[in-house]
Coordinates of C-alpha atoms in Angstrom, one line a residue:
M20 CA 14.2 19.3 -10.3
T21 CA 15.8 16.9 -12.8
L22 CA 16.7 13.8 -11.1
R23 CA 16.0 14.7 -7.8
P24 CA 14.4 12.6 -5.5
V25 CA 11.3 14.2 -4.4
G26 CA 10.4 14.7 -0.5
G27 CA 10.1 17.4 2.0
P28 CA 7.8 19.3 3.7
P29 CA 4.6 19.4 1.4
H30 CA 4.2 23.0 1.3
E31 CA 7.7 23.6 0.0
L32 CA 7.2 20.6 -2.7
L33 CA 4.2 21.8 -3.4
D34 CA 5.5 25.2 -4.4
E35 CA 8.1 23.5 -6.3
L36 CA 5.9 21.4 -8.0
R37 CA 3.7 24.4 -9.5
G38 CA 6.7 25.5 -11.6
W39 CA 7.3 22.1 -12.7
W40 CA 4.2 21.3 -13.8
Q41 CA 3.8 24.2 -15.8
A42 CA 7.4 24.3 -17.3
P43 CA 8.6 21.0 -16.5
D44 CA 12.9 20.6 -17.0
G45 CA 12.9 16.9 -16.7
P46 CA 11.9 14.0 -15.2
L47 CA 11.1 13.7 -11.3
V48 CA 12.8 11.1 -9.4
V49 CA 10.8 9.2 -6.6
R50 CA 12.2 6.1 -4.3
T51 CA 10.0 2.9 -4.0
S52 CA 8.9 2.1 -0.2
G53 CA 11.5 -0.4 0.0
S54 CA 9.0 -2.6 2.1
T55 CA 11.2 -5.6 1.3
G56 CA 14.3 -4.2 0.3
G57 CA 16.5 -1.2 -0.8
R58 CA 14.4 1.9 -1.7
R59 CA 15.2 2.1 -5.7
A60 CA 15.2 5.3 -7.6
V61 CA 12.5 5.5 -10.0
Q62 CA 12.5 8.2 -13.2
L63 CA 8.9 9.9 -14.0
S64 CA 8.2 11.6 -16.9
H65 CA 5.6 14.8 -16.7
G66 CA 4.0 13.0 -19.4
A67 CA 3.6 9.9 -17.4
L68 CA 2.0 11.8 -14.3
L69 CA -0.4 13.8 -16.4
A70 CA -1.3 10.4 -17.8
S71 CA -1.8 8.8 -14.5
A72 CA -3.7 12.3 -12.9
S73 CA -5.9 12.7 -15.7
A74 CA -7.2 8.9 -16.1
S75 CA -7.6 8.9 -12.4
Q76 CA -9.8 12.1 -12.4
R77 CA -12.0 10.5 -15.3
R78 CA -12.4 7.1 -13.1
L79 CA -13.5 9.3 -10.0
G80 CA -16.0 11.4 -11.8
G81 CA -14.1 14.7 -12.4
P82 CA -11.7 17.4 -10.5
A83 CA -12.0 17.4 -6.9
A84 CA -10.0 18.7 -3.6
W85 CA -7.6 16.4 -2.2
V86 CA -6.6 16.0 1.5
L87 CA -3.1 15.0 1.9
A88 CA -2.8 12.2 4.6
L89 CA 0.4 10.6 3.4
P90 CA 4.0 11.7 3.3
T91 CA 5.0 13.3 0.1
D92 CA 8.3 11.6 -0.3
F93 CA 6.6 8.4 -1.7
V94 CA 4.7 8.0 -5.1
A95 CA 1.1 7.9 -3.4
G96 CA 1.5 11.3 -1.5
L97 CA 2.9 13.4 -4.5
Q98 CA -0.1 11.8 -6.4
V99 CA -2.1 13.7 -4.3
L100 CA -0.6 17.2 -5.3
V101 CA 0.0 16.3 -8.7
R102 CA -4.2 15.3 -9.2
S103 CA -4.6 18.8 -7.2
L104 CA -2.5 20.8 -9.9
L105 CA -4.3 18.8 -12.5
A106 CA -7.7 19.7 -11.0
G107 CA -6.5 23.4 -9.9
T108 CA -7.4 23.0 -6.5
E109 CA -5.7 23.5 -3.3
P110 CA -4.9 20.6 -1.5
V111 CA -5.5 20.2 2.4
L112 CA -3.0 19.1 4.3
L113 CA -4.1 16.8 7.2
A114 CA -1.2 18.1 9.2
D115 CA -3.0 21.5 9.2
R116 CA -6.2 20.5 10.2
G117 CA -5.0 18.2 13.6
G118 CA -3.7 15.3 11.9
Q119 CA -1.2 13.3 13.1
P120 CA 2.3 12.6 11.7
P121 CA 3.1 9.4 9.5
G122 CA 2.6 6.5 11.4
D123 CA 0.3 8.0 14.4
W124 CA -2.4 8.2 11.2
G125 CA -6.0 9.3 11.2
G126 CA -7.3 12.8 13.2
G127 CA -8.5 15.4 11.3
L128 CA -10.0 14.0 8.6
A129 CA -13.3 15.1 8.7
A130 CA -12.0 18.4 9.6
A131 CA -9.7 18.4 6.5
R132 CA -12.5 17.3 4.7
R133 CA -14.7 20.4 5.9
A134 CA -11.9 22.7 4.9
A135 CA -11.9 21.5 1.5
G136 CA -15.4 22.3 1.1
R137 CA -15.1 26.0 2.3
A138 CA -12.9 26.2 -0.6
G139 CA -15.9 25.8 -2.8
V140 CA -14.7 22.7 -4.3
A141 CA -17.9 20.4 -4.9
R142 CA -16.0 17.1 -4.5
C143 CA -13.4 16.1 -2.1
C144 CA -11.1 12.8 -2.2
T145 CA -8.3 11.6 -0.1
A146 CA -5.5 8.3 -0.2
L147 CA -4.8 6.4 2.5
V148 CA -2.9 3.0 3.1
P149 CA -4.5 -0.1 4.7
T150 CA -2.9 0.8 8.0
Q151 CA -4.5 4.0 8.5
L152 CA -8.2 2.6 7.6
H153 CA -7.4 -0.1 10.0
R154 CA -6.6 2.4 12.5
L155 CA -9.7 4.3 12.0
A156 CA -11.7 1.6 12.6
M157 CA -10.0 -0.1 15.7
S158 CA -10.6 3.3 17.0
D159 CA -14.8 3.4 15.6
R160 CA -13.7 6.7 13.4
L161 CA -14.4 5.3 10.4
G162 CA -17.0 7.6 9.9
E163 CA -14.5 10.6 9.6
L164 CA -14.5 9.2 5.8
A165 CA -17.8 8.9 5.3
G166 CA -18.3 12.5 3.6
F167 CA -15.4 11.8 0.7
D168 CA -16.5 10.9 -2.6
A169 CA -14.0 8.6 -2.8
V170 CA -11.2 7.1 -0.7
L171 CA -8.4 5.7 -2.7
V172 CA -6.8 2.6 -0.4
G173 CA -3.6 1.1 -1.9
G174 CA 0.2 0.8 -1.3
A175 CA -0.4 -2.9 -0.1
A176 CA -3.3 -5.4 0.2
A177 CA -6.5 -4.0 1.8
D178 CA -8.2 -7.0 3.6
P179 CA -11.5 -7.5 2.5
E180 CA -13.6 -7.7 5.6
L181 CA -12.2 -4.0 6.7
V182 CA -13.2 -2.9 3.3
G183 CA -16.5 -4.3 3.6
R184 CA -16.9 -2.5 7.0
A185 CA -16.0 0.8 5.4
R186 CA -18.4 0.4 2.9
D187 CA -21.3 -0.4 5.2
V188 CA -20.7 2.9 7.1
G189 CA -20.9 4.7 4.1
V190 CA -17.4 5.1 2.8
R191 CA -16.7 5.2 -0.8
V192 CA -13.8 3.0 -0.7
V193 CA -11.6 2.3 -4.0
T194 CA -8.9 -0.3 -3.8
T195 CA -6.1 0.6 -5.9
Y196 CA -2.8 -1.4 -7.2
G197 CA 0.3 0.1 -8.6
L198 CA 3.7 1.0 -7.8
A199 CA 6.1 3.9 -8.2
E200 CA 7.1 2.7 -11.6
S201 CA 3.3 3.2 -12.8
C202 CA 3.1 6.5 -11.1
G203 CA 1.3 4.8 -8.3
G204 CA -2.5 3.3 -8.3
C205 CA -3.6 2.1 -12.1
V206 CA -5.7 -0.2 -11.5
Y207 CA -8.7 0.6 -9.4
D208 CA -11.1 -2.2 -7.8
G209 CA -9.4 -4.3 -10.2
E210 CA -9.9 -2.6 -13.5
P211 CA -7.2 -0.7 -15.1
L212 CA -7.4 3.0 -15.6
D213 CA -8.2 4.4 -19.1
G214 CA -4.6 3.7 -21.1
V215 CA -3.7 1.0 -19.2
T216 CA -3.5 -2.5 -20.1
V217 CA -2.8 -5.6 -17.6
R218 CA -1.9 -9.1 -18.1
V219 CA -0.3 -11.8 -16.3
G220 CA 2.6 -13.6 -17.5
D221 CA 3.3 -17.1 -17.8
D222 CA 5.5 -17.0 -14.4
G223 CA 2.1 -15.8 -12.8
K224 CA 3.5 -12.1 -12.5
V225 CA 1.4 -8.8 -13.1
Q226 CA 2.7 -6.9 -16.2
L227 CA 1.8 -3.6 -17.0
A228 CA 1.4 -1.2 -19.9
G229 CA 0.9 2.6 -20.9
A230 CA 1.2 6.2 -20.7
V231 CA 1.9 5.8 -17.2
L232 CA 5.0 3.9 -16.9
F233 CA 8.5 4.9 -15.5
D234 CA 11.6 5.8 -17.7
G235 CA 13.4 3.7 -16.0
Y236 CA 15.9 3.3 -12.9
P237 CA 18.3 6.1 -13.5
D238 CA 21.3 4.5 -11.1
D239 CA 20.5 0.8 -12.7
P240 CA 20.4 0.5 -16.2
G241 CA 20.5 -3.1 -15.8
A242 CA 17.3 -3.3 -13.8
T243 CA 15.5 -1.0 -15.9
A244 CA 16.2 -3.6 -19.3
A245 CA 15.2 -6.4 -16.8
A246 CA 12.1 -4.8 -16.0
L247 CA 11.1 -2.8 -19.1
A248 CA 10.4 -4.8 -22.5
D249 CA 8.4 -4.0 -25.3
G250 CA 6.2 -1.5 -23.7
W251 CA 5.7 -4.2 -20.9
F252 CA 6.9 -3.2 -17.3
R253 CA 7.0 -6.8 -15.4
T254 CA 6.4 -6.4 -11.6
E255 CA 7.5 -8.7 -8.9
D256 CA 3.5 -9.2 -7.9
L257 CA 2.0 -12.2 -8.4
G258 CA -2.0 -12.1 -9.7
R259 CA -4.5 -13.6 -11.6
I260 CA -7.2 -12.2 -14.1
A261 CA -10.7 -13.3 -12.3
A262 CA -13.6 -14.5 -14.3
D263 CA -15.3 -11.0 -14.4
G264 CA -12.0 -9.7 -16.3
R265 CA -10.7 -8.0 -12.9
L266 CA -7.0 -8.3 -11.7
Q267 CA -6.8 -10.1 -8.4
V268 CA -3.4 -9.5 -7.0
L269 CA -2.1 -12.1 -4.7
G270 CA 1.0 -10.9 -3.3
R271 CA 4.9 -10.6 -4.2
A272 CA 6.4 -13.4 -5.5
D273 CA 8.9 -13.2 -2.3
D274 CA 5.6 -13.6 -0.4
V275 CA 5.5 -17.1 -1.0
V276 CA 7.7 -19.0 1.2
V277 CA 8.5 -23.0 1.0
S278 CA 8.0 -24.5 4.5
G279 CA 8.5 -28.4 4.6
G280 CA 8.1 -28.8 0.8
V281 CA 4.7 -26.7 1.0
N282 CA 4.5 -23.3 -0.9
V283 CA 2.9 -21.0 1.6
Q284 CA 0.9 -17.7 0.5
L285 CA 1.9 -15.3 3.5
P286 CA -0.6 -12.7 2.5
A287 CA -3.5 -15.2 2.7
V288 CA -2.7 -16.3 6.4
E289 CA -2.4 -12.5 7.1
E290 CA -5.7 -12.0 6.0
V291 CA -7.0 -14.9 7.9
L292 CA -5.1 -13.9 11.0
R293 CA -6.3 -10.2 10.7
R294 CA -9.6 -11.5 11.6
Q295 CA -9.0 -13.3 14.9
H296 CA -10.4 -11.6 17.5
Q297 CA -7.1 -11.4 19.6
V298 CA -4.7 -10.2 16.8
D299 CA -5.3 -6.3 16.2
E300 CA -2.1 -6.1 13.5
V301 CA -0.2 -8.7 12.1
A302 CA 2.8 -9.6 9.8
V303 CA 3.1 -13.1 8.4
V304 CA 7.0 -13.8 7.4
G305 CA 9.0 -16.8 6.6
V306 CA 12.8 -17.0 8.4
E307 CA 15.4 -19.5 7.6
D308 CA 14.8 -22.9 9.8
A309 CA 16.8 -26.1 9.5
E310 CA 14.1 -28.5 9.9
W311 CA 11.2 -26.6 7.8
G312 CA 13.7 -24.8 5.5
Q313 CA 11.6 -21.8 6.4
R314 CA 9.7 -21.4 9.3
V315 CA 6.4 -19.2 9.0
V316 CA 6.1 -16.8 11.8
A317 CA 3.0 -14.5 13.0
V318 CA 4.4 -11.1 14.1
V319 CA 1.6 -9.9 16.1
R320 CA 0.2 -7.0 17.7
P321 CA -2.4 -8.2 20.2
A322 CA -5.8 -6.6 20.5
A323 CA -6.1 -4.1 23.2
E324 CA -9.0 -6.1 25.1
G325 CA -8.9 -9.4 26.4
S326 CA -5.6 -12.1 26.6
P327 CA -2.9 -12.2 24.3
P328 CA -2.9 -14.7 21.6
D329 CA -1.4 -17.9 21.8
L330 CA 0.6 -20.1 18.8
R331 CA -1.5 -23.2 19.3
A332 CA -5.1 -21.1 19.1
L333 CA -3.6 -18.8 15.8
R334 CA -2.7 -22.2 14.4
A335 CA -6.0 -23.9 14.9
Y336 CA -7.9 -20.8 13.2
V337 CA -5.4 -20.6 10.1
A338 CA -6.4 -24.2 9.8
A339 CA -9.6 -24.0 9.9
T340 CA -9.4 -22.1 6.6
L341 CA -6.0 -23.0 5.1
P342 CA -4.0 -26.0 4.7
R343 CA -2.7 -26.8 8.5
A344 CA 0.9 -26.8 6.6
W345 CA 0.1 -23.1 6.0
A346 CA -0.4 -22.1 9.9
P347 CA 2.3 -20.3 11.5
R348 CA 4.9 -22.3 13.3
A349 CA 6.1 -19.3 15.5
L350 CA 4.6 -16.1 17.4
V351 CA 6.0 -12.8 18.2
C352 CA 4.1 -10.4 19.9
V353 CA 5.1 -6.7 19.7
D354 CA 3.5 -3.4 20.8
R355 CA 3.7 -2.2 17.2
L356 CA 4.3 -3.7 14.1
P357 CA 7.5 -1.9 12.5
L358 CA 6.2 0.7 10.0
L359 CA 8.0 2.8 7.0
G360 CA 7.3 6.2 6.7
N361 CA 4.5 5.8 4.2
G362 CA 2.5 3.5 6.7
K363 CA 3.4 0.1 5.1
V364 CA 4.5 -2.6 7.1
D365 CA 8.4 -2.6 7.5
R366 CA 8.8 -6.4 6.0
L367 CA 12.3 -6.8 6.3
A368 CA 12.2 -5.3 10.1
A369 CA 9.3 -7.7 10.9
R370 CA 11.5 -10.5 9.5
D371 CA 14.7 -9.5 11.7
L372 CA 12.3 -9.5 14.7
A373 CA 11.0 -12.7 13.8
R374 CA 14.3 -14.1 13.2
R375 CA 15.8 -12.9 16.6
T376 CA 12.7 -13.7 18.5
A377 CA 10.9 -16.6 17.0
A378 CA 13.5 -19.3 18.1
R379 CA 12.6 -18.7 21.7
T380 CA 8.8 -19.5 21.0
P381 CA 7.5 -22.8 22.3

């Protein structure tokens, strides 16, 4: 499997991984999600994956059966299989238990958890992206998650209100932060896993160190040299260390746009808009604009009930919490947000949609 991007049907990949796990013949290669650009090949050693899975297992309280609810050609889904191999348990594939293909998310979680329990394993965990958690909440099915010992939620920022709703009904949510370059999640609920060190550079970007780091980008030595230096991986994510020592991720550096001379943090605008009752899902992007430099555009999937939102109402809602200059200056309503295969919002596609459509918005 050396230097071959992982992926394919989970059953086939799991069979290949079993042999590699016992006698690795080289590194694995996974690809980044490409949510803000092209997918990049990332080289992961057996040692890095072992360090990541072992640290996760310790943090979560010991070996567990895992329910796979994510595609395996991304690091989060791959790690579900790796954690299962480390624990000596058989992963339960959501698709085998009434689940839906990536993008339709959510069905069969309770059945999959029961199947893991019948296998004689005391503990059961799963990993989701925020889109899955949101859609379970919108269909009043968060209770399907209540029996899991841990539900890792990562890959993108999770709305704190959504996480709170899940925890209120007994879901043991663990928010995670990480990248393909760190073998996936390496910071749980703001605290680094054992063997991982986190700091924030003078430029405000998060930096990571530890045995979980990747070996490099096999197709781009120059990018490897720029990202890895003195044992530290310099991410493109902005963050801060809070007073309690926990990492707070503020979004990607390119999630800040300058509109009318004002720096606008797009994730913060999204977080506010998700709470507006007429909004089901939202992506906030910046597009080129002759007057503003970059115009802030809200790409919204309206809530199923009631009338769709209008731009004036959304601007007022944002301005009640954030600077008015951050409020979107255009609105695009869609039947469905564009998603990548792993359930994360395809921000490039959302930006292209906004660029084509926002000019016609009053």
